[in-house]
Amino acid sequence: MSNIVLKGSTSGDVTITVPAAAGTNTVTIPAATGNLPLSNLTHVTNRTNAIPLIINGDMNITQRATSKTGITGTTLEVQDRFACVMGGAGTWTNTSDTDVPAGQGFVKSNKWDCTATGSMEAGSVFAIRYIFEGQDLQLLKYGSGVAEKVTLAFWLKSPVTGTHIASLYQFDDNRQVSKAYTVSSADTWQKVVLDFPADTTGVIDNNNGAGMGIELAFRAGTNYSSGTLATSWASYTAANQYVGQVDACASTSNNIYVTGVQLEVGEYTSASIPSFQHESFGDSFARCQRYFQRYTQPPLIGSANANNSVARASIGLFPVQMRTAPTASQSGTFSWFYSNSHQPTSTALAASYTDVDGAEFDITVSGTGMTATHPCSVVQSGSGYLSFSAEI
């Protein structure tokens, strides 16, 4: 990028030199006279990414549900794009909650409520996880001498004070780096800003597979905490991932809240990190649909044709191309219309074909009197829905 030159009419030019590295950079402007009121220009921010790298970091999108009880293992149930890594950590309820840090523009948080404790074992683990596609992280230039540092920021309300660990994991070359931070006040919103070194060795493949994951830990047994914390990028060793992590899973009174998760290219402090980029609900929703889509109402299923006792319904194009051919699932009941009659289907609704752009289903209907090739339609009835998952 070229330098910026402000042309003066009589008093000379002002040249703003573009900084060599990403960050917040202060530019001193000469005193202005006449019609050049530059006194309010105090700094410029060089932000590498035009849109947030993390999708749904404000926890607004919850396509699957707004609450899920009885969680005991690794799953993704509520907040789009944010899963948990769990084992031997008791039983939890994950909820979309309205408890958020004041004055930050957030309206939802990712809440985890411990409903039953489990004993600490060597393999016990609980962390909140986010995974990037490899092709979305090529701007980090990992595996080269000009690889970029990154800064992770998030708002956290933890039920326990003390050392907490955030970790990055690079899938393609099985590498890790971790960072410790301190929660100074329990059950209080705290903004955490952590800078991570560049990885000049491990390469993130340019594809739609898992490139890098972020994990925020809240329990770690000795399998994950008995070594030396990996504060520099290195080959993955489980024992070095969460060294020093306090246990936030030891009481049914414990609630964990997270929101405002962002990843910035470059090294920042709590004073210099760019503010959280709030996307519109529609933009964030569309980005989430690349990984998961759920439908409950027509015209999702339509343009069907009767095939004796089977109606084949083509869904057509998804509104957003999915990451890969999704796994389809069906819940609840559907109804079909044929010759002005309304009849329920059976429980069978099998995906005969899925692709990144759409899907086709064979729907077995109950009732008689259909003629092959005659048109009919199939619609949602009651609480029925179709889901398509292309999660990493």
Short mmCIF file of C-alpha atoms in Angstrom, two decimals:
data_model
loop_
_atom_site.label_atom_id
_atom_site.label_comp_id
_atom_site.label_asym_id
_atom_site.label_seq_id
_atom_site.Cartn_x
_atom_site.Cartn_y
_atom_site.Cartn_z
CA MET A 1 0.00 0.00 0.00
CA SER A 2 1.28 3.46 -0.85
CA ASN A 3 1.74 6.29 1.61
CA ILE A 4 -1.12 8.77 2.02
CA VAL A 5 -0.39 12.37 1.07
CA LEU A 6 -2.65 15.23 2.18
CA LYS A 7 -2.13 18.06 -0.30
CA GLY A 8 -1.93 21.54 1.20
CA SER A 9 -2.80 24.63 -0.84
CA THR A 10 -0.13 26.99 0.51
CA SER A 11 1.53 25.42 3.52
CA GLY A 12 2.95 22.21 2.02
CA ASP A 13 1.95 18.55 2.09
CA VAL A 14 1.35 16.12 4.97
CA THR A 15 2.59 12.56 4.32
CA ILE A 16 1.18 9.64 6.33
CA THR A 17 3.55 6.68 6.10
CA VAL A 18 1.80 3.32 6.06
CA PRO A 19 3.05 1.18 8.98
CA ALA A 20 4.94 -2.03 8.24
CA ALA A 21 2.84 -4.14 10.59
CA ALA A 22 -0.80 -4.40 11.52
CA GLY A 23 -1.87 -2.54 14.62
CA THR A 24 -3.12 0.77 15.90
CA ASN A 25 -0.70 3.53 14.89
CA THR A 26 -0.71 7.17 15.97
CA VAL A 27 -0.09 9.82 13.33
CA THR A 28 0.92 13.32 14.41
CA ILE A 29 -0.69 16.00 12.24
CA PRO A 30 0.75 19.55 12.03
CA ALA A 31 -1.37 22.37 13.39
CA ALA A 32 -4.09 23.27 10.87
CA THR A 33 -5.04 26.68 9.60
CA GLY A 34 -7.69 27.99 7.28
CA ASN A 35 -9.98 25.36 5.81
CA LEU A 36 -7.93 22.29 6.83
CA PRO A 37 -9.37 21.29 10.29
CA LEU A 38 -7.28 18.21 10.98
CA SER A 39 -7.03 18.60 14.75
CA ASN A 40 -9.51 15.79 15.39
CA LEU A 41 -7.48 13.19 13.45
CA THR A 42 -5.62 11.42 16.26
CA HIS A 43 -4.96 7.90 14.98
CA VAL A 44 -5.71 5.43 12.23
CA THR A 45 -6.34 1.73 12.67
CA ASN A 46 -4.78 -0.73 10.23
CA ARG A 47 -7.17 -3.69 10.34
CA THR A 48 -6.19 -6.62 8.16
CA ASN A 49 -9.52 -8.46 7.87
CA ALA A 50 -12.54 -6.63 6.45
CA ILE A 51 -15.06 -9.00 8.06
CA PRO A 52 -14.75 -10.90 11.35
CA LEU A 53 -12.68 -14.07 11.11
CA ILE A 54 -14.87 -15.67 13.77
CA ILE A 55 -18.48 -16.32 12.78
CA ASN A 56 -21.17 -15.68 15.42
CA GLY A 57 -18.69 -14.43 18.01
CA ASP A 58 -21.53 -12.43 19.59
CA MET A 59 -23.52 -15.68 20.09
CA ASN A 60 -26.64 -14.28 18.37
CA ILE A 61 -27.35 -17.22 16.05
CA THR A 62 -28.90 -20.36 17.56
CA GLN A 63 -30.47 -22.39 14.72
CA ARG A 64 -30.62 -25.71 16.59
CA ALA A 65 -32.13 -24.64 19.91
CA THR A 66 -31.93 -21.96 22.57
CA SER A 67 -31.23 -24.48 25.34
CA LYS A 68 -30.02 -28.07 25.66
CA THR A 69 -29.94 -30.10 28.88
CA GLY A 70 -28.09 -33.25 29.92
CA ILE A 71 -24.82 -32.59 28.05
CA THR A 72 -22.02 -34.93 29.13
CA GLY A 73 -19.85 -35.23 26.01
CA THR A 74 -18.42 -33.34 23.05
CA THR A 75 -21.22 -31.77 21.03
CA LEU A 76 -22.60 -28.66 19.32
CA GLU A 77 -26.13 -27.97 20.49
CA VAL A 78 -27.00 -24.27 20.84
CA GLN A 79 -24.75 -21.43 19.62
CA ASP A 80 -23.89 -21.87 15.95
CA ARG A 81 -20.18 -22.60 15.29
CA PHE A 82 -19.36 -22.99 19.02
CA ALA A 83 -19.05 -26.56 20.31
CA CYS A 84 -17.79 -28.04 23.55
CA VAL A 85 -15.05 -30.58 24.16
CA MET A 86 -16.24 -32.57 27.16
CA GLY A 87 -15.55 -35.79 29.02
CA GLY A 88 -15.54 -36.56 32.72
CA ALA A 89 -16.77 -33.06 33.56
CA GLY A 90 -20.23 -33.81 34.94
CA THR A 91 -23.52 -32.81 33.32
CA TRP A 92 -24.28 -29.41 31.82
CA THR A 93 -27.04 -27.30 30.33
CA ASN A 94 -26.05 -25.03 27.44
CA THR A 95 -28.24 -21.95 26.97
CA SER A 96 -28.48 -18.79 24.92
CA ASP A 97 -28.54 -16.22 27.71
CA THR A 98 -29.15 -12.47 27.99
CA ASP A 99 -26.50 -11.94 30.71
CA VAL A 100 -23.87 -9.88 28.84
CA PRO A 101 -21.15 -7.33 29.67
CA ALA A 102 -22.67 -3.86 30.05
CA GLY A 103 -22.18 -1.21 27.40
CA GLN A 104 -20.54 -3.44 24.76
CA GLY A 105 -23.44 -3.90 22.34
CA PHE A 106 -23.91 -7.61 23.04
CA VAL A 107 -27.36 -9.10 23.61
CA LYS A 108 -26.58 -12.83 23.94
CA SER A 109 -23.98 -14.97 25.68
CA ASN A 110 -23.01 -18.64 25.59
CA LYS A 111 -24.00 -19.97 29.04
CA TRP A 112 -22.94 -23.29 30.55
CA ASP A 113 -24.70 -24.35 33.77
CA CYS A 114 -23.29 -27.30 35.74
CA THR A 115 -26.23 -29.49 36.84
CA ALA A 116 -24.25 -32.48 38.14
CA THR A 117 -20.60 -32.69 39.05
CA GLY A 118 -18.26 -35.46 38.00
CA SER A 119 -15.10 -36.54 39.79
CA MET A 120 -11.81 -35.22 38.44
CA GLU A 121 -10.05 -37.97 36.48
CA ALA A 122 -6.90 -38.08 34.38
CA GLY A 123 -8.94 -37.78 31.17
CA SER A 124 -11.39 -35.15 32.42
CA VAL A 125 -11.75 -32.16 30.12
CA PHE A 126 -14.14 -29.32 29.38
CA ALA A 127 -13.50 -26.56 26.87
CA ILE A 128 -15.49 -24.35 24.51
CA ARG A 129 -14.24 -24.82 20.94
CA TYR A 130 -14.39 -22.93 17.64
CA ILE A 131 -12.95 -24.37 14.38
CA PHE A 132 -11.89 -22.44 11.26
CA GLU A 133 -11.75 -23.76 7.72
CA GLY A 134 -8.16 -23.86 6.47
CA GLN A 135 -8.92 -21.69 3.46
CA ASP A 136 -10.15 -18.88 5.71
CA LEU A 137 -6.76 -18.61 7.45
CA GLN A 138 -4.40 -18.33 4.51
CA LEU A 139 -3.84 -14.68 5.39
CA LEU A 140 -1.87 -15.90 8.43
CA LYS A 141 0.82 -17.26 6.07
CA TYR A 142 1.67 -20.08 8.48
CA GLY A 143 4.66 -22.18 7.54
CA SER A 144 6.59 -19.21 6.14
CA GLY A 145 9.08 -16.70 7.49
CA VAL A 146 6.47 -13.96 7.29
CA ALA A 147 3.78 -15.77 9.29
CA GLU A 148 1.48 -13.48 11.26
CA LYS A 149 0.90 -13.26 14.98
CA VAL A 150 -2.73 -13.31 16.11
CA THR A 151 -4.60 -11.85 19.05
CA LEU A 152 -7.58 -13.60 20.63
CA ALA A 153 -10.08 -11.56 22.64
CA PHE A 154 -13.31 -12.52 24.40
CA TRP A 155 -15.57 -11.59 27.31
CA LEU A 156 -15.77 -14.19 30.08
CA LYS A 157 -17.66 -14.62 33.32
CA SER A 158 -16.07 -17.55 35.13
CA PRO A 159 -17.31 -19.01 38.43
CA VAL A 160 -13.76 -19.45 39.76
CA THR A 161 -10.72 -17.23 40.08
CA GLY A 162 -7.18 -18.16 39.13
CA THR A 163 -5.35 -19.43 36.06
CA HIS A 164 -7.32 -20.24 32.92
CA ILE A 165 -5.91 -21.51 29.62
CA ALA A 166 -6.74 -20.66 26.02
CA SER A 167 -5.28 -22.88 23.31
CA LEU A 168 -4.85 -22.86 19.52
CA TYR A 169 -4.60 -26.18 17.69
CA GLN A 170 -3.43 -26.52 14.09
CA PHE A 171 -5.09 -29.60 12.58
CA ASP A 172 -3.10 -30.22 9.39
CA ASP A 173 0.30 -30.52 11.08
CA ASN A 174 -0.93 -31.46 14.59
CA ARG A 175 0.56 -28.44 16.36
CA GLN A 176 -0.43 -26.42 19.40
CA VAL A 177 0.21 -23.29 21.40
CA SER A 178 -1.40 -22.23 24.69
CA LYS A 179 -1.68 -19.07 26.73
CA ALA A 180 -2.46 -18.62 30.43
CA TYR A 181 -4.50 -15.75 31.84
CA THR A 182 -5.90 -14.91 35.26
CA VAL A 183 -9.51 -14.48 36.30
CA SER A 184 -9.31 -12.06 39.20
CA SER A 185 -12.97 -11.93 40.24
CA ALA A 186 -15.45 -14.80 40.12
CA ASP A 187 -18.85 -14.37 38.45
CA THR A 188 -17.78 -11.02 36.97
CA TRP A 189 -17.52 -10.09 33.31
CA GLN A 190 -13.89 -9.69 32.28
CA LYS A 191 -12.41 -8.91 28.87
CA VAL A 192 -9.49 -11.19 28.03
CA VAL A 193 -6.94 -10.23 25.36
CA LEU A 194 -4.23 -12.78 24.48
CA ASP A 195 -1.56 -12.53 21.79
CA PHE A 196 -0.18 -15.72 20.22
CA PRO A 197 3.09 -16.15 18.29
CA ALA A 198 3.28 -16.77 14.55
CA ASP A 199 3.79 -20.36 13.42
CA THR A 200 6.61 -20.33 10.87
CA THR A 201 6.72 -24.14 10.69
CA GLY A 202 3.24 -25.63 10.48
CA VAL A 203 1.26 -25.13 7.26
CA ILE A 204 -2.51 -24.64 7.25
CA ASP A 205 -3.82 -26.35 4.11
CA ASN A 206 -5.86 -24.24 1.68
CA ASN A 207 -9.07 -26.27 1.75
CA ASN A 208 -12.48 -26.52 3.43
CA GLY A 209 -11.26 -28.88 6.14
CA ALA A 210 -10.38 -28.06 9.72
CA GLY A 211 -7.52 -25.56 9.73
CA MET A 212 -7.19 -24.27 13.27
CA GLY A 213 -9.24 -24.49 16.45
CA ILE A 214 -9.60 -22.23 19.47
CA GLU A 215 -10.31 -23.82 22.85
CA LEU A 216 -11.15 -22.07 26.13
CA ALA A 217 -10.58 -24.56 28.94
CA PHE A 218 -12.52 -24.91 32.21
CA ARG A 219 -11.42 -28.38 33.42
CA ALA A 220 -8.30 -30.38 32.66
CA GLY A 221 -7.24 -33.70 34.15
CA THR A 222 -3.60 -34.78 34.26
CA ASN A 223 -3.76 -36.14 30.71
CA TYR A 224 -4.03 -32.50 29.61
CA SER A 225 -2.17 -30.65 32.37
CA SER A 226 0.76 -32.66 33.73
CA GLY A 227 3.44 -31.38 31.36
CA THR A 228 4.86 -27.94 30.53
CA LEU A 229 2.51 -25.37 29.04
CA ALA A 230 3.18 -25.05 25.29
CA THR A 231 3.64 -21.27 25.06
CA SER A 232 5.37 -21.58 21.66
CA TRP A 233 4.11 -23.48 18.63
CA ALA A 234 5.13 -27.14 18.88
CA SER A 235 3.97 -30.63 17.97
CA TYR A 236 0.85 -31.50 19.91
CA THR A 237 1.34 -33.09 23.31
CA ALA A 238 -1.88 -33.43 25.27
CA ALA A 239 -0.17 -33.03 28.66
CA ASN A 240 1.15 -29.60 27.61
CA GLN A 241 -2.17 -28.11 26.52
CA TYR A 242 -3.91 -26.92 29.71
CA VAL A 243 -1.19 -26.83 32.37
CA GLY A 244 -2.29 -24.75 35.37
CA GLN A 245 -6.02 -24.71 34.51
CA VAL A 246 -8.26 -24.32 37.56
CA ASP A 247 -11.36 -26.48 37.86
CA ALA A 248 -14.59 -24.64 37.01
CA CYS A 249 -16.68 -27.83 37.03
CA ALA A 250 -16.63 -28.79 40.70
CA SER A 251 -19.98 -27.35 41.84
CA THR A 252 -23.56 -27.29 40.60
CA SER A 253 -23.56 -23.59 41.48
CA ASN A 254 -21.07 -22.94 38.67
CA ASN A 255 -22.16 -21.03 35.58
CA ILE A 256 -19.82 -20.08 32.74
CA TYR A 257 -20.61 -17.27 30.29
CA VAL A 258 -18.71 -16.32 27.12
CA THR A 259 -19.42 -13.74 24.39
CA GLY A 260 -17.64 -11.28 22.10
CA VAL A 261 -15.10 -13.78 20.76
CA GLN A 262 -12.81 -12.25 18.13
CA LEU A 263 -9.51 -13.12 16.44
CA GLU A 264 -7.37 -10.33 15.00
CA VAL A 265 -4.32 -10.60 12.76
CA GLY A 266 -1.36 -8.94 14.49
CA GLU A 267 -0.26 -8.35 18.07
CA TYR A 268 -2.50 -6.15 20.23
CA THR A 269 -2.95 -5.19 23.86
CA SER A 270 -6.18 -4.58 25.72
CA ALA A 271 -5.71 -0.88 24.94
CA SER A 272 -4.98 -1.21 21.22
CA ILE A 273 -7.12 -4.12 20.03
CA PRO A 274 -9.84 -3.06 17.55
CA SER A 275 -13.35 -3.07 18.90
CA PHE A 276 -15.55 -6.10 18.28
CA GLN A 277 -17.09 -6.03 14.80
CA HIS A 278 -20.84 -6.43 15.18
CA GLU A 279 -22.22 -7.98 12.00
CA SER A 280 -25.86 -7.59 11.06
CA PHE A 281 -28.04 -10.52 12.13
CA GLY A 282 -28.69 -11.41 8.48
CA ASP A 283 -25.01 -11.48 7.52
CA SER A 284 -24.07 -13.59 10.53
CA PHE A 285 -27.00 -15.96 9.94
CA ALA A 286 -26.00 -16.51 6.30
CA ARG A 287 -22.40 -17.28 7.28
CA CYS A 288 -23.64 -19.82 9.84
CA GLN A 289 -25.80 -21.53 7.18
CA ARG A 290 -22.66 -22.67 5.40
CA TYR A 291 -22.30 -25.17 8.27
CA PHE A 292 -25.86 -25.84 9.40
CA GLN A 293 -29.39 -25.25 8.13
CA ARG A 294 -32.75 -26.16 9.64
CA TYR A 295 -36.17 -25.88 8.02
CA THR A 296 -39.66 -26.25 9.44
CA GLN A 297 -41.96 -24.64 6.86
CA PRO A 298 -42.74 -24.83 3.15
CA PRO A 299 -41.68 -24.12 0.47
CA LEU A 300 -38.64 -26.13 1.56
CA ILE A 301 -40.29 -29.37 0.46
CA GLY A 302 -42.38 -29.14 -2.66
CA SER A 303 -42.58 -29.94 -6.36
CA ALA A 304 -43.01 -33.60 -5.46
CA ASN A 305 -44.33 -36.32 -7.71
CA ALA A 306 -46.13 -39.46 -6.64
CA ASN A 307 -44.39 -42.77 -7.19
CA ASN A 308 -46.98 -45.30 -6.07
CA SER A 309 -46.74 -45.14 -2.27
CA VAL A 310 -43.62 -42.99 -2.30
CA ALA A 311 -43.50 -39.25 -2.93
CA ARG A 312 -40.17 -37.93 -4.12
CA ALA A 313 -39.66 -34.31 -3.08
CA SER A 314 -36.83 -32.18 -4.37
CA ILE A 315 -35.74 -29.44 -2.02
CA GLY A 316 -33.84 -27.56 -4.69
CA LEU A 317 -31.10 -25.07 -3.91
CA PHE A 318 -30.02 -24.13 -0.41
CA PRO A 319 -30.04 -20.36 0.17
CA VAL A 320 -26.32 -20.60 1.03
CA GLN A 321 -23.86 -23.11 -0.42
CA MET A 322 -22.79 -25.44 2.35
CA ARG A 323 -19.19 -26.29 3.25
CA THR A 324 -19.56 -29.86 2.00
CA ALA A 325 -22.40 -32.23 1.15
CA PRO A 326 -24.37 -32.15 4.40
CA THR A 327 -25.72 -34.91 6.59
CA ALA A 328 -29.51 -34.70 6.55
CA SER A 329 -31.80 -35.56 9.45
CA GLN A 330 -35.54 -35.38 10.04
CA SER A 331 -37.60 -34.99 13.19
CA GLY A 332 -41.31 -34.85 13.80
CA THR A 333 -44.08 -35.33 11.26
CA PHE A 334 -44.89 -34.04 7.80
CA SER A 335 -48.05 -33.97 5.69
CA TRP A 336 -48.68 -34.41 2.01
CA PHE A 337 -51.27 -32.94 -0.33
CA TYR A 338 -52.61 -34.97 -3.25
CA SER A 339 -55.76 -34.32 -5.29
CA ASN A 340 -56.96 -31.72 -2.80
CA SER A 341 -56.66 -34.16 0.11
CA HIS A 342 -54.48 -33.75 3.19
CA GLN A 343 -52.92 -36.84 4.71
CA PRO A 344 -50.04 -37.53 7.14
CA THR A 345 -46.83 -39.18 6.08
CA SER A 346 -45.22 -42.12 7.76
CA THR A 347 -42.10 -41.48 9.81
CA ALA A 348 -39.85 -42.37 6.86
CA LEU A 349 -38.14 -39.42 5.20
CA ALA A 350 -34.85 -40.55 3.68
CA ALA A 351 -32.30 -38.39 1.91
CA SER A 352 -31.64 -39.92 -1.48
CA TYR A 353 -29.12 -37.26 -2.49
CA THR A 354 -27.33 -34.32 -0.88
CA ASP A 355 -24.81 -31.88 -2.25
CA VAL A 356 -23.41 -28.50 -1.26
CA ASP A 357 -26.18 -26.78 -3.23
CA GLY A 358 -29.26 -28.82 -2.32
CA ALA A 359 -30.87 -32.17 -1.52
CA GLU A 360 -33.54 -34.61 -2.66
CA PHE A 361 -35.70 -36.84 -0.48
CA ASP A 362 -37.80 -39.95 -0.86
CA ILE A 363 -40.81 -39.54 1.42
CA THR A 364 -42.94 -42.56 2.21
CA VAL A 365 -46.57 -41.54 2.63
CA SER A 366 -49.49 -43.35 4.22
CA GLY A 367 -52.73 -43.60 2.31
CA THR A 368 -53.80 -45.00 -1.02
CA GLY A 369 -55.08 -43.79 -4.33
CA MET A 370 -52.01 -42.00 -5.64
CA THR A 371 -51.09 -42.36 -9.28
CA ALA A 372 -47.44 -42.50 -10.29
CA THR A 373 -46.05 -39.24 -11.77
CA HIS A 374 -49.01 -37.19 -10.51
CA PRO A 375 -47.95 -34.06 -8.63
CA CYS A 376 -48.24 -33.71 -4.88
CA SER A 377 -46.61 -31.62 -2.18
CA VAL A 378 -45.11 -32.41 1.19
CA VAL A 379 -45.05 -29.85 4.01
CA GLN A 380 -44.12 -29.62 7.67
CA SER A 381 -46.77 -30.63 10.17
CA GLY A 382 -46.66 -29.79 13.85
CA SER A 383 -43.08 -29.76 15.14
CA GLY A 384 -41.42 -31.48 12.20
CA TYR A 385 -38.18 -30.16 10.76
CA LEU A 386 -35.32 -31.06 8.44
CA SER A 387 -31.70 -30.35 9.38
CA PHE A 388 -28.57 -30.29 7.25
CA SER A 389 -25.17 -30.31 8.91
CA ALA A 390 -21.80 -29.66 7.28
CA GLU A 391 -19.95 -28.82 10.49
CA ILE A 392 -16.22 -29.28 10.65
#
